Structures are given as C-alpha cells and as structure tokens.
Amino acid sequence: MTATRRNAAGLVVLALAVLVPPALGEYRTYVLCLMAIYAIGSIGLTVLVGHGGMISLGHAGLVCVGAYGASLLMIRADVSFWLALPLATAIGMLVGLALGYPFLKLDGPYLAIATFGFAVALPEVINRWSAFGVGDPALFGGALGLNPPSPAIGSLIINTSLRFWYVCLAVLVVAVLLARRILSSRWGQDLRAYRQSPPAASAYGVRTRRVRVWSFAVAGGYAGLCGALLAHHLGAVGTSSFSLTLSITFLMMVVIGGVESVAGAVVGAVAVVALQEWLTGQTSNLQLWYGVALLLAVMFLRGGVVGMVQARLRRLRHRDEAEHA
Amino acid sequence: MLEVSGLAHSFGGVRALQEVSFRAQPGEVTGVIGPNGAGKSTLLSCLSGWVKPDLGAATFNGDQLLGQAPTDLAARGVIRTFQNLELLEESSVAENIALGTRRTASAGLLAAIVRGSAVRAQERRQRDTVTGAAERLGITTLLDVPAGELSYGQRKQVEMARAWAAMPQLLLLDEPAAGLDDRERRALAHVIRQMADDGATVLLIEHDIDMVMSLCSHLVVLDFGSVISSGSPADVRRDPRVVQAYLGGAA
C-alpha cells in the first residue's frame, strides 16, 4: 500500500473507532477497550520478536510490572492516573533494560526459557510477598489484590467503558505513531540488521549489544503502558491476570497480525480478543476450537493477516499494471 | 597506509598465519592471492577485528587495528565484505545499502523518537547516499525488492553498493568475484577501481587471476600462512616460488 492510501485507511478506521462505540453498549465497548489495551502490549512485542527476532515468553511479566507499578503509584503515592501512565511506561522500560542485560548472550529457545522464567517467578514473588518479611507485607494487597482509583478529567470521572474507550484509543494512537517512528528510524534499521545478520550489522558499525538491550526496553515500555491501562480496566489487580497464558496470547497476537508490522500487532490483538469472546459464547469445546483456529492461522496466514492483505494488494496492482501495459 | 608486520595466528595448533608483513597504499588495490587454505581469509578476519591474532601488529594511518571490535573499526572506516555476502535477506535493497551509511550516522532511540532537524537532515543524506550507490552499481530499479529475491549476481552488486555507501578508508574484499559471470566481473572490477580512485586503501582477496593482475598495483602471495612473494603483478608472475606454489601451468 502506498503511504497516502495507508494513511487514508488509518483515518477511516480511526473515524469508525470514534463514532461507532456509543452505539455498541457497555459490554461490547468493554471488550473494545481490552482490544486496544492488548494492542499496545503487542506492539511492544512486535518490536522485540518481529524486528529483533528475539522470542519472549515473558511479556505478561512486563505487563504485570506496569499494572502493579501504576496501581501502587496511584494508591500509595497518590499519583494521578495520567501521570501513572508515563511512569508505568518508564518502569516497564527500566525492568526491560534490567532483563535485557543478563539476557544478552541468550538466543532462540534459551532466551524464550529465560523470559519464561521471569514471567513465572514475578507473580510468585508478589503472591508470597508477605512471607519475605521485607517492607509492608500488604504492599501488593494480599489475596484481594489492588484496587486503583478511577481516573478523572476535572470533574469527569472515567467510570464507564465508553469514556475509558476514548482514553484507550487516544493512548493507542500515540503508541502506534510512536512505534512507526521508532521502527522506521535508523534505530529500527539497526535492529532489523541485527536480526538478519549480526556479522553484517557489526561489520558496518551497528552496536548490536546496545540495540538488543534497548529493544527490551521498548518492549518493556509498551508492556508497562499496557499494564497501567489494564489495571484500571480490570478494576482489581491480581497476579492471576498475568499468567503464562497471557504471554503466549501476546505472542499469538503478534504472529497472527504479522510479526513485522505495527498495524499487524493491532489487528492481531483485535482478532485474538474477538476470537476469545466469540468462543466464550459457544459450547464446551472452546479450547479445542481456539487451538484449531490458531493452528490454521499460523499455517495459512504467512506474514499474518496484514502480510496476506499486502500480498493481495500487490498482486492486484501488478495485474492492473499488466493490463495497462 | 596499511602496515602489517609479523602477523601470526594459529587455530588449535594449526598455523594459519606466520610472520606476515606487507604494506598497502591508499588509492591502490593490493591483491592477496594464494591457494585455498593459505590464510587469506584469516588475514582479513584479523584486520577487521573478527579474529585476534597471537602475534604481530597492524596499523592503518598509524592507528592500531588489532584487538579492536569490528564495530569500532567500522566506525573508523575499516569495512569488510563477506564471502557469503551476509545480506539482510528480508529487507529491501535500499535498507541493505542503508546499512552502509550506518557508520556516519547516529542511531539513538531518543533521536528516533524526537526526530529533530539534525536527524531529518541525516535521513536525507542517507537516502541520497543510497540512491547514489545504487546508481553506481546500476541497481536503482531494485531498491524496493527484498534482497532474498535477487539473483546471485544482483546480490553481489547490493553488497558492493553497501560497501560503497560506507565510504571506506580501508576496504577489505573477500573474493568479490566468486560466482559472477564475465560481464559482472568487469563491472565489479570497474567499481573496485573507482573506490580506490576515491582514495580508499583496498585489499583484494581473489582467485580470479585475470582480475587481480589487471586491478592490483601490488600483490602479496600467501602459501601455508606465509608470504612467499610480493611485488608488482609482473614480478610476482615471474617469481618461481609463486609459479610452483600457486599459478602452476597458468603462468
């Protein structure tokens, strides 16, 4: 797609996203919010997996960091929701950096297992916090979890899904634009060069260690932001929301949408959440059909949904050119 | 000027290089020839930071080359090519060539996000360099094509365009003509000549004797890791040790 056409398509989607939800009702809008929130998280994973070629099974851990970070800031430090969003992003980036350094030498399955370890260990630390005898035993709210307050703009309290949807949409738009800018930059080129040929990247002056570590920071930042929004969306923040399944769900969103595309991360999040919602309404064979749908998607959607659409459009354009030639 | 003296390296007891010394001048193409296993690629790996030799020294314009990381050498204009090309297969030709401009561009994450006027100017320069390099190699029509979809000859051209875009001070070429047909070889020789004329010190490892003889003003002949002859192409061609070790009946 040309840049103009892509921008036009983006604007149409944005207009629909602004105009349609008031007609959808509370529950559907609630689901839309979840799509937008997961889309933000999956954009971060696209940077790491699609552009950096590093498989992470720990994305839910970073989202968990963002959710707890934002909740604690709001509850304990009386920080406003609006400030908690960038702060949770920064906390996510820092934790991403802290993971990126020790994981520098790990690749492929080793990296996947290391990130998996992080995602498994973190909720356990939170669950058993009171047993450590460090600081306040009720820091993470114990079995009840944390209940961050609802955000507000002046006297307008964001306490309906529709109001929160516009917040999520605005954050998502910023997140998408920022990701596109980052990935089209010299930094994004370096990251792709590192993925495809570490020797060529080094031979032409790319600081591969640095770009790798910072790609974890970017993934962590997006995960942190996703977590902060998710904290409000869930109402009660507990570790059960950040299971290994969520990490794998993020990976599926990235793969189904198309690993190398920001739009793909959004499409993947929408598709996976929609699939989950639809299957929830069906009978008992939910997990089976979920599995089958994913299998088919990965087998037949090379380059994800976005990759398939792009290939289609390319073929159409070639046919046009051939006919006019 | 590149000055190599007393370079020695062993891989697990096998001597790949022993007492290798020679000089290469800017604006000239210096050829390194020798049979397979003579140590040519090891020499190139030592000079480009991939292998740290056991002994010896190598300086370029007075700066020590040995013991530096490839990234740091690249930043100083020491650029190598790879026998297996090492292209970015899924990226466009343009992005492949753009990797060459990396050493003269900053690439911080913050710069990417802010994208101030300096960064935008740098992006414009990068695009100009990429276009210029593609024109030199005659591959402007391929700029949007993923490198993985190209023929072998085209892929070699992309690799040379990438090296060109780096504006190297010291260019280390590892068998650039391998696998090319006659027409492609002539075009390649022309590009190498031009890069030397632009002031680069070029070290050419190559099996194509005709190309080496026509391009190089100075030759270094390696055999079993040692320099057995060096000098002008004409001198080397007459050297009986070379005839015996390498050129054989062809000389």
Coordinates of C-alpha atoms in Angstrom, one line a residue:
Chain A
M1 CA 0.0 0.0 0.0
T2 CA 1.2 3.5 -0.7
A3 CA 1.8 5.8 2.2
T4 CA -1.2 8.0 1.3
R5 CA -3.6 5.1 0.9
R6 CA -2.4 3.7 4.2
N7 CA -2.9 7.0 6.0
A8 CA -6.4 7.2 4.4
A9 CA -7.2 3.7 5.6
G10 CA -5.9 4.6 9.1
L11 CA -8.1 7.7 9.2
V12 CA -11.2 5.7 8.2
V13 CA -10.5 3.2 11.0
L14 CA -10.0 6.0 13.5
A15 CA -13.2 7.7 12.5
L16 CA -15.1 4.4 13.0
A17 CA -13.4 3.9 16.3
V18 CA -14.6 7.3 17.4
L19 CA -18.1 7.2 16.0
V20 CA -19.3 3.6 16.4
P21 CA -18.7 2.7 20.1
P22 CA -21.6 4.9 21.5
A23 CA -24.0 2.6 19.7
L24 CA -22.3 -0.6 20.9
G25 CA -23.4 -0.8 24.6
E26 CA -21.4 -1.3 27.7
Y27 CA -20.1 -4.8 27.3
R28 CA -19.0 -4.6 23.7
T29 CA -17.2 -1.4 24.5
Y30 CA -15.6 -3.1 27.4
V31 CA -14.2 -5.7 25.0
L32 CA -13.1 -3.0 22.6
C33 CA -11.1 -1.4 25.5
L34 CA -9.4 -4.8 26.1
M35 CA -8.5 -5.0 22.4
A36 CA -6.9 -1.6 22.4
I37 CA -5.0 -2.3 25.6
Y38 CA -3.7 -5.6 24.4
A39 CA -2.8 -4.0 21.1
I40 CA -0.5 -1.6 22.9
G41 CA 1.2 -4.5 24.6
S42 CA 1.5 -6.5 21.4
I43 CA 3.1 -3.5 19.6
G44 CA 5.9 -3.7 22.1
L45 CA 6.3 -7.4 21.5
T46 CA 6.4 -6.8 17.7
V47 CA 9.5 -4.7 18.2
L48 CA 11.2 -7.5 20.1
V49 CA 10.0 -10.5 18.2
G50 CA 9.3 -9.2 14.7
H51 CA 12.1 -6.7 14.3
G52 CA 14.6 -8.0 16.7
G53 CA 14.0 -11.7 16.2
M54 CA 14.0 -12.4 19.9
I55 CA 11.3 -14.7 21.2
S56 CA 10.0 -13.6 24.6
L57 CA 7.6 -15.7 26.7
G58 CA 7.8 -13.2 29.4
H59 CA 5.7 -10.3 28.1
A60 CA 2.9 -10.8 30.6
G61 CA 5.6 -10.3 33.4
L62 CA 6.4 -6.9 32.0
V63 CA 2.7 -6.1 31.7
C64 CA 2.3 -7.2 35.3
V65 CA 5.1 -4.8 36.3
G66 CA 3.2 -1.9 34.6
A67 CA -0.1 -2.9 36.2
Y68 CA 1.3 -3.1 39.7
G69 CA 3.6 -0.1 39.2
A70 CA 0.7 2.1 38.1
S71 CA -1.6 0.8 40.9
L72 CA 0.9 1.3 43.6
L73 CA 1.8 4.8 42.4
M74 CA -1.9 5.7 42.4
I75 CA -2.8 4.1 45.7
R76 CA 0.4 4.7 47.7
A77 CA 1.8 7.8 46.3
D78 CA -1.4 9.5 45.3
V79 CA -0.1 9.9 41.7
S80 CA -2.9 10.7 39.2
F81 CA -3.8 8.2 36.6
W82 CA -2.5 10.5 33.8
L83 CA 0.9 10.7 35.4
A84 CA 0.9 7.0 36.3
L85 CA 0.7 6.1 32.5
P86 CA 4.1 7.6 31.5
L87 CA 5.6 6.5 34.9
A88 CA 4.5 2.9 34.3
T89 CA 6.0 3.1 30.8
A90 CA 9.3 4.2 32.3
I91 CA 9.2 1.5 35.0
G92 CA 8.5 -1.1 32.2
M93 CA 11.5 0.3 30.2
L94 CA 13.7 0.0 33.3
V95 CA 12.7 -3.6 34.0
G96 CA 13.1 -4.3 30.3
L97 CA 16.6 -3.0 30.5
A98 CA 17.3 -5.0 33.6
L99 CA 16.2 -8.1 31.7
G100 CA 18.0 -7.2 28.5
Y101 CA 21.4 -7.0 30.1
P102 CA 21.6 -10.5 31.7
F103 CA 19.8 -12.0 28.6
L104 CA 22.4 -10.5 26.1
K105 CA 24.1 -13.8 25.4
L106 CA 20.9 -15.9 25.2
D107 CA 19.2 -16.7 21.9
G108 CA 16.4 -18.8 20.5
P109 CA 15.0 -21.3 22.9
Y110 CA 17.4 -20.2 25.7
L111 CA 16.1 -16.7 25.6
A112 CA 12.5 -18.0 25.5
I113 CA 13.1 -20.0 28.6
A114 CA 14.8 -17.2 30.4
T115 CA 12.0 -14.8 29.7
F116 CA 9.5 -17.5 30.7
G117 CA 11.3 -17.9 34.0
F118 CA 10.9 -14.2 34.6
A119 CA 7.2 -14.3 33.9
V120 CA 6.7 -17.4 36.1
A121 CA 8.7 -16.0 39.0
L122 CA 7.4 -12.5 39.2
P123 CA 3.7 -13.3 40.1
E124 CA 5.1 -15.8 42.7
V125 CA 7.2 -13.1 44.3
I126 CA 4.0 -10.9 44.5
N127 CA 1.9 -13.8 45.8
R128 CA 4.3 -14.7 48.6
W129 CA 5.4 -11.2 49.4
S130 CA 4.2 -11.3 53.0
A131 CA 6.4 -14.3 53.6
F132 CA 9.6 -12.5 52.7
G133 CA 9.4 -10.1 55.7
V134 CA 10.6 -7.2 53.6
G135 CA 8.7 -3.9 53.9
D136 CA 5.0 -3.8 54.2
P137 CA 3.5 -7.4 54.0
A138 CA 0.3 -6.0 52.5
L139 CA 2.2 -4.0 49.8
F140 CA 0.6 -5.9 46.9
G141 CA -2.8 -6.1 48.6
G142 CA -2.7 -9.8 49.5
A143 CA -5.3 -12.1 48.2
L144 CA -7.7 -9.3 47.3
G145 CA -5.2 -7.5 45.0
L146 CA -5.0 -3.8 44.4
N147 CA -7.9 -1.5 43.5
P148 CA -6.6 1.5 41.8
P149 CA -9.0 4.6 41.8
S150 CA -10.8 5.6 38.6
P151 CA -9.1 8.3 36.6
A152 CA -10.8 11.6 36.2
I153 CA -10.5 14.7 33.9
G154 CA -11.5 17.5 36.2
S155 CA -15.0 16.5 37.5
L156 CA -15.5 13.9 34.7
I157 CA -14.8 10.5 36.2
I158 CA -13.8 7.8 33.7
N159 CA -16.1 5.2 35.1
T160 CA -17.9 3.9 32.0
S161 CA -16.4 1.7 29.3
L162 CA -17.2 4.3 26.7
R163 CA -15.3 7.0 28.5
F164 CA -12.4 4.7 29.1
W165 CA -12.5 3.6 25.4
Y166 CA -11.6 7.1 24.3
V167 CA -8.7 7.1 26.7
C168 CA -7.5 3.8 25.4
L169 CA -8.0 4.9 21.8
A170 CA -6.0 8.1 22.3
V171 CA -3.2 6.2 24.0
L172 CA -3.2 3.5 21.3
V173 CA -3.0 6.2 18.5
V174 CA 0.0 7.7 20.2
A175 CA 1.5 4.3 20.7
V176 CA 1.1 3.3 17.1
L177 CA 2.5 6.6 15.7
L178 CA 5.5 6.3 18.1
A179 CA 6.2 2.7 17.1
R180 CA 6.1 3.6 13.4
R181 CA 8.5 6.4 14.0
I182 CA 10.9 4.2 16.1
L183 CA 10.8 1.3 13.6
S184 CA 11.3 3.5 10.5
S185 CA 14.3 5.2 12.2
R186 CA 18.0 4.4 12.0
W187 CA 17.5 2.6 15.3
G188 CA 14.8 0.4 13.7
Q189 CA 17.1 -0.4 10.8
D190 CA 19.8 -1.4 13.2
L191 CA 17.5 -3.7 15.0
R192 CA 16.4 -5.4 11.7
A193 CA 20.0 -5.6 10.6
Y194 CA 20.9 -7.3 13.9
R195 CA 18.1 -9.8 13.4
Q196 CA 19.0 -10.8 9.9
S197 CA 22.8 -10.8 10.1
P198 CA 24.6 -10.0 13.3
P199 CA 28.0 -10.1 11.4
A200 CA 26.9 -7.6 8.8
A201 CA 25.5 -5.4 11.4
S202 CA 28.7 -5.3 13.4
A203 CA 30.8 -5.0 10.3
Y204 CA 29.1 -1.8 9.4
G205 CA 29.2 -0.2 12.8
V206 CA 25.9 -1.3 14.5
R207 CA 26.3 -1.5 18.3
T208 CA 24.5 -4.8 18.4
R209 CA 24.6 -5.3 22.2
R210 CA 23.1 -1.8 22.8
V211 CA 20.4 -2.1 20.2
R212 CA 19.4 -5.5 21.7
V213 CA 19.2 -4.3 25.2
W214 CA 17.2 -1.2 24.2
S215 CA 14.7 -3.4 22.2
F216 CA 13.9 -5.0 25.6
A217 CA 13.4 -1.5 27.0
V218 CA 11.0 -0.6 24.2
A219 CA 9.1 -3.9 24.7
G220 CA 9.0 -3.2 28.4
G221 CA 7.8 0.4 27.9
Y222 CA 4.9 -0.7 25.8
A223 CA 4.1 -3.5 28.2
G224 CA 4.2 -1.1 31.1
L225 CA 1.8 1.2 29.4
C226 CA -0.5 -1.7 28.6
G227 CA -0.3 -2.8 32.2
A228 CA -1.3 0.6 33.6
L229 CA -4.4 0.7 31.4
L230 CA -5.2 -2.9 32.1
A231 CA -5.0 -2.2 35.9
H232 CA -7.9 0.3 35.5
H233 CA -9.8 -1.9 33.1
L234 CA -9.7 -4.9 35.4
G235 CA -10.6 -2.8 38.5
A236 CA -8.8 -5.3 40.8
V237 CA -5.2 -6.1 40.0
G238 CA -4.2 -9.6 41.0
T239 CA -1.4 -11.9 39.7
S240 CA -3.9 -14.3 38.1
S241 CA -4.4 -11.8 35.3
F242 CA -0.8 -12.2 34.3
S243 CA -0.4 -15.9 33.8
L244 CA 1.8 -17.6 31.2
T245 CA -1.3 -17.9 29.0
L246 CA -1.2 -14.1 28.6
S247 CA 2.4 -14.2 27.5
I248 CA 1.5 -16.7 24.9
T249 CA -1.6 -14.8 23.9
F250 CA 0.6 -11.8 23.2
L251 CA 2.9 -13.9 21.0
M252 CA -0.2 -15.2 19.1
M253 CA -1.4 -11.6 18.5
V254 CA 2.0 -10.7 17.1
V255 CA 2.2 -13.8 14.9
I256 CA -1.4 -13.7 13.7
G257 CA -1.3 -10.0 12.8
G258 CA 2.1 -10.3 11.0
V259 CA 5.3 -10.2 13.1
E260 CA 6.9 -7.2 11.4
S261 CA 4.0 -4.8 11.3
V262 CA 2.7 -2.3 13.8
A263 CA -0.8 -2.5 12.2
G264 CA -0.4 -6.3 12.4
A265 CA 0.0 -6.1 16.2
V266 CA -3.3 -4.1 16.4
V267 CA -5.1 -6.4 14.0
G268 CA -3.7 -9.5 15.9
A269 CA -5.0 -8.1 19.2
V270 CA -8.4 -7.4 17.8
A271 CA -8.6 -10.8 16.1
V272 CA -7.5 -12.8 19.2
V273 CA -9.7 -10.9 21.6
A274 CA -12.7 -11.2 19.2
L275 CA -12.0 -14.9 18.8
Q276 CA -11.9 -15.4 22.5
E277 CA -15.1 -13.5 23.0
W278 CA -16.9 -15.4 20.3
L279 CA -15.7 -18.8 21.6
T280 CA -16.8 -17.9 25.1
G281 CA -20.4 -17.7 23.8
Q282 CA -20.1 -21.2 22.3
T283 CA -20.3 -24.5 23.9
S284 CA -17.8 -26.5 25.8
N285 CA -15.2 -27.2 23.1
L286 CA -13.8 -23.7 23.5
Q287 CA -10.1 -24.6 24.0
L288 CA -10.2 -27.1 21.1
W289 CA -11.6 -24.6 18.6
Y290 CA -9.2 -21.9 19.9
G291 CA -6.3 -24.2 19.2
V292 CA -7.6 -25.2 15.8
A293 CA -8.1 -21.6 14.8
L294 CA -4.6 -20.7 15.8
L295 CA -3.1 -23.7 14.0
L296 CA -4.9 -22.7 10.8
A297 CA -3.9 -19.1 11.2
V298 CA -0.2 -19.9 11.6
M299 CA -0.2 -22.5 8.8
F300 CA -2.1 -20.5 6.2
L301 CA -1.5 -16.8 7.0
R302 CA 2.1 -16.4 6.2
G303 CA 3.2 -12.9 7.3
G304 CA 0.0 -12.7 9.3
V305 CA -3.3 -11.1 8.4
V306 CA -1.6 -7.8 7.4
G307 CA 1.0 -9.7 5.3
M308 CA -1.7 -11.5 3.5
V309 CA -3.6 -8.3 2.7
Q310 CA -0.4 -6.7 1.5
A311 CA 0.4 -9.6 -0.8
R312 CA -3.2 -9.5 -2.2
L313 CA -2.9 -5.7 -2.9
R314 CA 0.5 -6.2 -4.5
R315 CA -1.0 -8.9 -6.8
L316 CA -3.9 -6.7 -7.7
R317 CA -1.6 -3.8 -8.5
H318 CA 0.6 -5.9 -10.7
R319 CA -2.5 -7.1 -12.6
D320 CA -3.5 -3.5 -13.1
E321 CA -0.1 -2.6 -14.4
A322 CA -0.1 -5.7 -16.6
E323 CA -3.4 -4.7 -18.1
H324 CA -2.5 -1.1 -18.7
A325 CA 0.9 -2.0 -20.2
Chain B
M1 CA 48.5 3.3 4.6
L2 CA 48.0 -0.2 5.9
E3 CA 51.1 -1.7 7.6
V4 CA 51.1 -5.3 8.7
S5 CA 54.1 -6.7 10.4
G6 CA 54.9 -10.0 11.9
L7 CA 51.3 -11.2 12.0
A8 CA 50.9 -14.8 13.3
H9 CA 47.9 -16.8 14.3
S10 CA 47.2 -20.5 15.0
F11 CA 43.8 -22.3 15.2
G12 CA 44.2 -25.2 17.7
G13 CA 47.9 -25.8 16.8
V14 CA 47.4 -25.3 13.0
R15 CA 49.4 -22.3 11.9
A16 CA 47.1 -20.2 9.7
L17 CA 49.4 -17.2 9.5
Q18 CA 53.2 -16.8 10.2
E19 CA 55.3 -13.7 10.1
V20 CA 53.0 -12.0 7.6
S21 CA 54.3 -8.5 6.7
F22 CA 53.3 -6.1 3.9
R23 CA 52.1 -2.6 3.1
A24 CA 49.1 -1.4 1.2
Q25 CA 48.9 2.2 -0.1
P26 CA 45.8 4.4 -0.4
G27 CA 44.4 4.8 -3.9
E28 CA 45.7 1.4 -4.8
V29 CA 44.3 -2.1 -4.9
T30 CA 46.6 -4.5 -3.2
G31 CA 45.9 -8.1 -4.1
V32 CA 46.2 -11.1 -1.7
I33 CA 46.4 -14.4 -3.5
G34 CA 47.3 -17.9 -2.7
P35 CA 45.8 -21.4 -2.8
N36 CA 42.9 -22.5 -0.7
G37 CA 43.9 -22.7 3.0
A38 CA 46.8 -20.3 2.5
G39 CA 45.5 -18.0 5.3
K40 CA 43.9 -15.2 3.2
S41 CA 40.6 -15.1 4.9
T42 CA 42.3 -15.4 8.3
L43 CA 44.4 -12.4 7.4
L44 CA 41.2 -10.5 6.5
S45 CA 39.5 -11.5 9.7
C46 CA 42.4 -10.3 11.8
L47 CA 42.4 -6.9 10.1
S48 CA 38.7 -6.4 10.5
G49 CA 38.5 -7.4 14.2
W50 CA 36.9 -10.8 13.9
V51 CA 40.0 -12.7 14.9
K52 CA 42.6 -11.6 17.5
P53 CA 45.9 -12.8 16.2
D54 CA 48.5 -14.3 18.5
L55 CA 51.4 -12.0 17.5
G56 CA 52.2 -9.1 15.3
A57 CA 51.0 -5.6 14.6
A58 CA 48.8 -4.0 12.0
T59 CA 48.2 -0.2 11.7
F60 CA 46.1 1.9 9.4
N61 CA 47.3 5.5 9.1
G62 CA 49.1 5.0 12.3
D63 CA 46.2 3.6 14.3
Q64 CA 46.4 0.1 15.8
L65 CA 43.8 -2.2 14.1
L66 CA 44.4 -5.4 16.1
G67 CA 42.3 -6.1 19.2
Q68 CA 39.6 -3.7 18.2
A69 CA 36.0 -4.8 17.8
P70 CA 34.5 -4.9 14.3
T71 CA 32.1 -2.2 15.2
D72 CA 34.8 0.2 16.3
L73 CA 36.8 -0.5 13.2
A74 CA 33.8 0.1 11.1
A75 CA 33.3 3.5 12.8
R76 CA 36.8 4.4 11.7
G77 CA 36.2 3.4 8.1
V78 CA 37.6 -0.2 8.1
I79 CA 34.9 -2.1 6.1
R80 CA 35.0 -5.7 5.1
T81 CA 32.8 -7.8 2.8
F82 CA 31.8 -11.4 3.4
Q83 CA 32.3 -14.5 1.2
N84 CA 28.7 -15.5 1.9
L85 CA 27.5 -11.8 1.5
E86 CA 25.6 -11.5 4.8
L87 CA 22.8 -9.5 3.2
L88 CA 19.6 -8.7 5.1
E89 CA 17.5 -11.2 3.2
E90 CA 14.1 -9.9 4.2
S91 CA 14.9 -6.2 3.9
S92 CA 14.7 -4.2 0.8
V93 CA 17.8 -3.5 -1.3
A94 CA 17.5 0.2 -0.1
E95 CA 17.7 -0.9 3.5
N96 CA 20.6 -3.2 2.8
I97 CA 22.6 -0.3 1.2
A98 CA 21.5 2.0 4.0
L99 CA 23.3 -0.3 6.5
G100 CA 26.5 1.0 4.8
T101 CA 25.7 4.6 5.9
R102 CA 25.4 3.4 9.5
R103 CA 29.0 4.3 10.5
T104 CA 28.5 8.0 9.7
A105 CA 25.0 8.2 11.3
S106 CA 23.9 8.3 14.9
A107 CA 21.1 6.0 15.8
G108 CA 19.9 6.5 19.4
L109 CA 16.4 5.6 20.4
L110 CA 15.8 9.1 21.7
A111 CA 16.9 10.6 18.4
A112 CA 14.4 8.3 16.7
I113 CA 11.6 9.5 18.9
V114 CA 12.3 13.2 18.8
R115 CA 13.4 13.2 15.2
G116 CA 14.8 16.7 15.3
S117 CA 16.1 18.6 12.3
A118 CA 19.6 17.1 12.6
V119 CA 18.1 13.6 12.4
R120 CA 15.9 14.5 9.4
A121 CA 18.9 16.0 7.6
Q122 CA 20.8 12.8 8.3
E123 CA 17.9 10.7 6.9
R124 CA 18.0 12.8 3.7
R125 CA 21.8 12.4 3.4
Q126 CA 21.3 8.6 3.9
R127 CA 18.7 8.5 1.1
D128 CA 21.0 10.4 -1.2
T129 CA 23.9 8.1 -0.4
V130 CA 21.7 5.0 -1.0
T131 CA 20.5 6.4 -4.3
G132 CA 24.0 7.3 -5.4
A133 CA 25.4 3.9 -4.5
A134 CA 22.5 2.2 -6.4
E135 CA 23.2 4.3 -9.4
R136 CA 26.9 3.5 -9.4
L137 CA 26.1 -0.2 -9.3
G138 CA 23.2 0.1 -11.8
I139 CA 20.6 -1.4 -9.4
T140 CA 18.2 1.6 -8.9
T141 CA 15.3 -0.4 -10.2
L142 CA 15.8 -3.0 -7.4
L143 CA 15.7 -0.6 -4.4
D144 CA 12.3 -1.8 -3.2
V145 CA 12.9 -5.5 -3.8
P146 CA 13.8 -7.7 -0.8
A147 CA 17.4 -8.9 -1.1
G148 CA 16.3 -12.5 -0.8
E149 CA 14.5 -12.4 -4.1
L150 CA 17.6 -11.4 -6.1
S151 CA 19.9 -13.4 -8.3
Y152 CA 23.4 -14.1 -7.1
G153 CA 24.9 -11.5 -9.3
Q154 CA 22.5 -8.9 -8.1
R155 CA 23.1 -9.8 -4.5
K156 CA 26.8 -9.2 -5.1
Q157 CA 26.0 -5.8 -6.5
V158 CA 24.0 -5.0 -3.5
E159 CA 26.8 -6.0 -1.3
M160 CA 29.2 -3.8 -3.2
A161 CA 26.7 -0.9 -3.1
R162 CA 26.5 -1.3 0.7
A163 CA 30.3 -1.2 0.9
W164 CA 30.4 1.9 -1.3
A165 CA 27.8 3.7 0.8
A166 CA 30.1 3.2 3.8
M167 CA 32.7 5.3 2.1
P168 CA 35.5 3.1 3.4
Q169 CA 39.0 4.3 4.2
L170 CA 40.3 0.7 4.2
L171 CA 38.2 -1.8 2.2
L172 CA 38.8 -5.5 2.7
L173 CA 37.2 -7.5 -0.1
D174 CA 36.8 -11.3 0.4
E175 CA 36.5 -13.0 -3.0
P176 CA 34.1 -10.5 -4.5
A177 CA 34.2 -12.0 -8.0
A178 CA 33.3 -15.6 -6.9
G179 CA 30.3 -16.8 -8.8
L180 CA 30.0 -13.9 -11.2
D181 CA 29.9 -14.1 -15.0
D182 CA 32.4 -12.2 -17.2
R183 CA 30.2 -9.2 -17.7
E184 CA 29.5 -8.9 -13.9
R185 CA 33.2 -9.3 -13.2
R186 CA 34.1 -6.4 -15.5
A187 CA 31.5 -4.2 -13.8
L188 CA 32.8 -5.3 -10.4
A189 CA 36.4 -4.5 -11.3
H190 CA 35.3 -1.1 -12.5
V191 CA 33.6 -0.4 -9.2
I192 CA 36.6 -1.5 -7.2
R193 CA 38.9 0.7 -9.3
Q194 CA 36.6 3.7 -8.7
M195 CA 36.6 3.1 -4.9
A196 CA 40.4 3.1 -4.9
D197 CA 40.5 6.2 -7.1
D198 CA 38.3 7.8 -4.4
G199 CA 41.2 7.4 -2.0
A200 CA 40.4 4.1 -0.3
T201 CA 43.1 1.6 0.5
V202 CA 41.7 -1.6 -1.0
L203 CA 42.8 -5.1 0.0
L204 CA 41.5 -7.7 -2.5
I205 CA 41.4 -11.4 -1.8
E206 CA 40.6 -13.1 -5.1
H207 CA 41.1 -16.3 -7.0
D208 CA 40.3 -14.7 -10.4
I209 CA 43.9 -14.1 -11.5
D210 CA 43.0 -12.0 -14.5
M211 CA 41.1 -9.6 -12.3
V212 CA 43.9 -9.5 -9.8
M213 CA 46.5 -8.9 -12.4
S214 CA 44.6 -6.1 -14.1
L215 CA 43.4 -4.3 -10.9
C216 CA 46.2 -4.6 -8.5
S217 CA 49.4 -2.5 -8.4
H218 CA 50.8 -4.7 -5.7
L219 CA 50.4 -8.3 -4.9
V220 CA 51.0 -10.4 -1.8
V221 CA 51.2 -14.2 -2.3
L222 CA 50.4 -16.4 0.7
D223 CA 51.1 -20.1 1.0
F224 CA 50.7 -22.2 4.2
G225 CA 50.3 -18.9 6.1
S226 CA 53.5 -17.3 5.0
V227 CA 54.3 -14.6 2.4
I228 CA 56.2 -16.4 -0.3
S229 CA 56.3 -13.4 -2.7
S230 CA 55.3 -9.8 -3.0
G231 CA 55.7 -7.0 -5.5
S232 CA 54.2 -5.8 -8.8
P233 CA 52.0 -8.3 -10.7
A234 CA 54.7 -8.7 -13.3
D235 CA 57.4 -9.5 -10.7
V236 CA 55.1 -11.9 -8.9
R237 CA 54.2 -13.7 -12.1
R238 CA 57.8 -14.4 -12.8
D239 CA 58.7 -15.5 -9.3
P240 CA 59.5 -19.2 -9.5
R241 CA 58.1 -19.9 -6.0
V242 CA 54.8 -18.5 -7.0
V243 CA 54.7 -20.4 -10.2
Q244 CA 55.3 -23.6 -8.2
A245 CA 53.0 -22.9 -5.3
Y246 CA 50.1 -21.4 -7.0
L247 CA 50.0 -20.2 -10.6
G248 CA 51.2 -23.6 -11.8
G249 CA 50.7 -24.1 -15.5
A250 CA 48.6 -20.9 -15.9
A251 CA 51.7 -18.6 -15.6

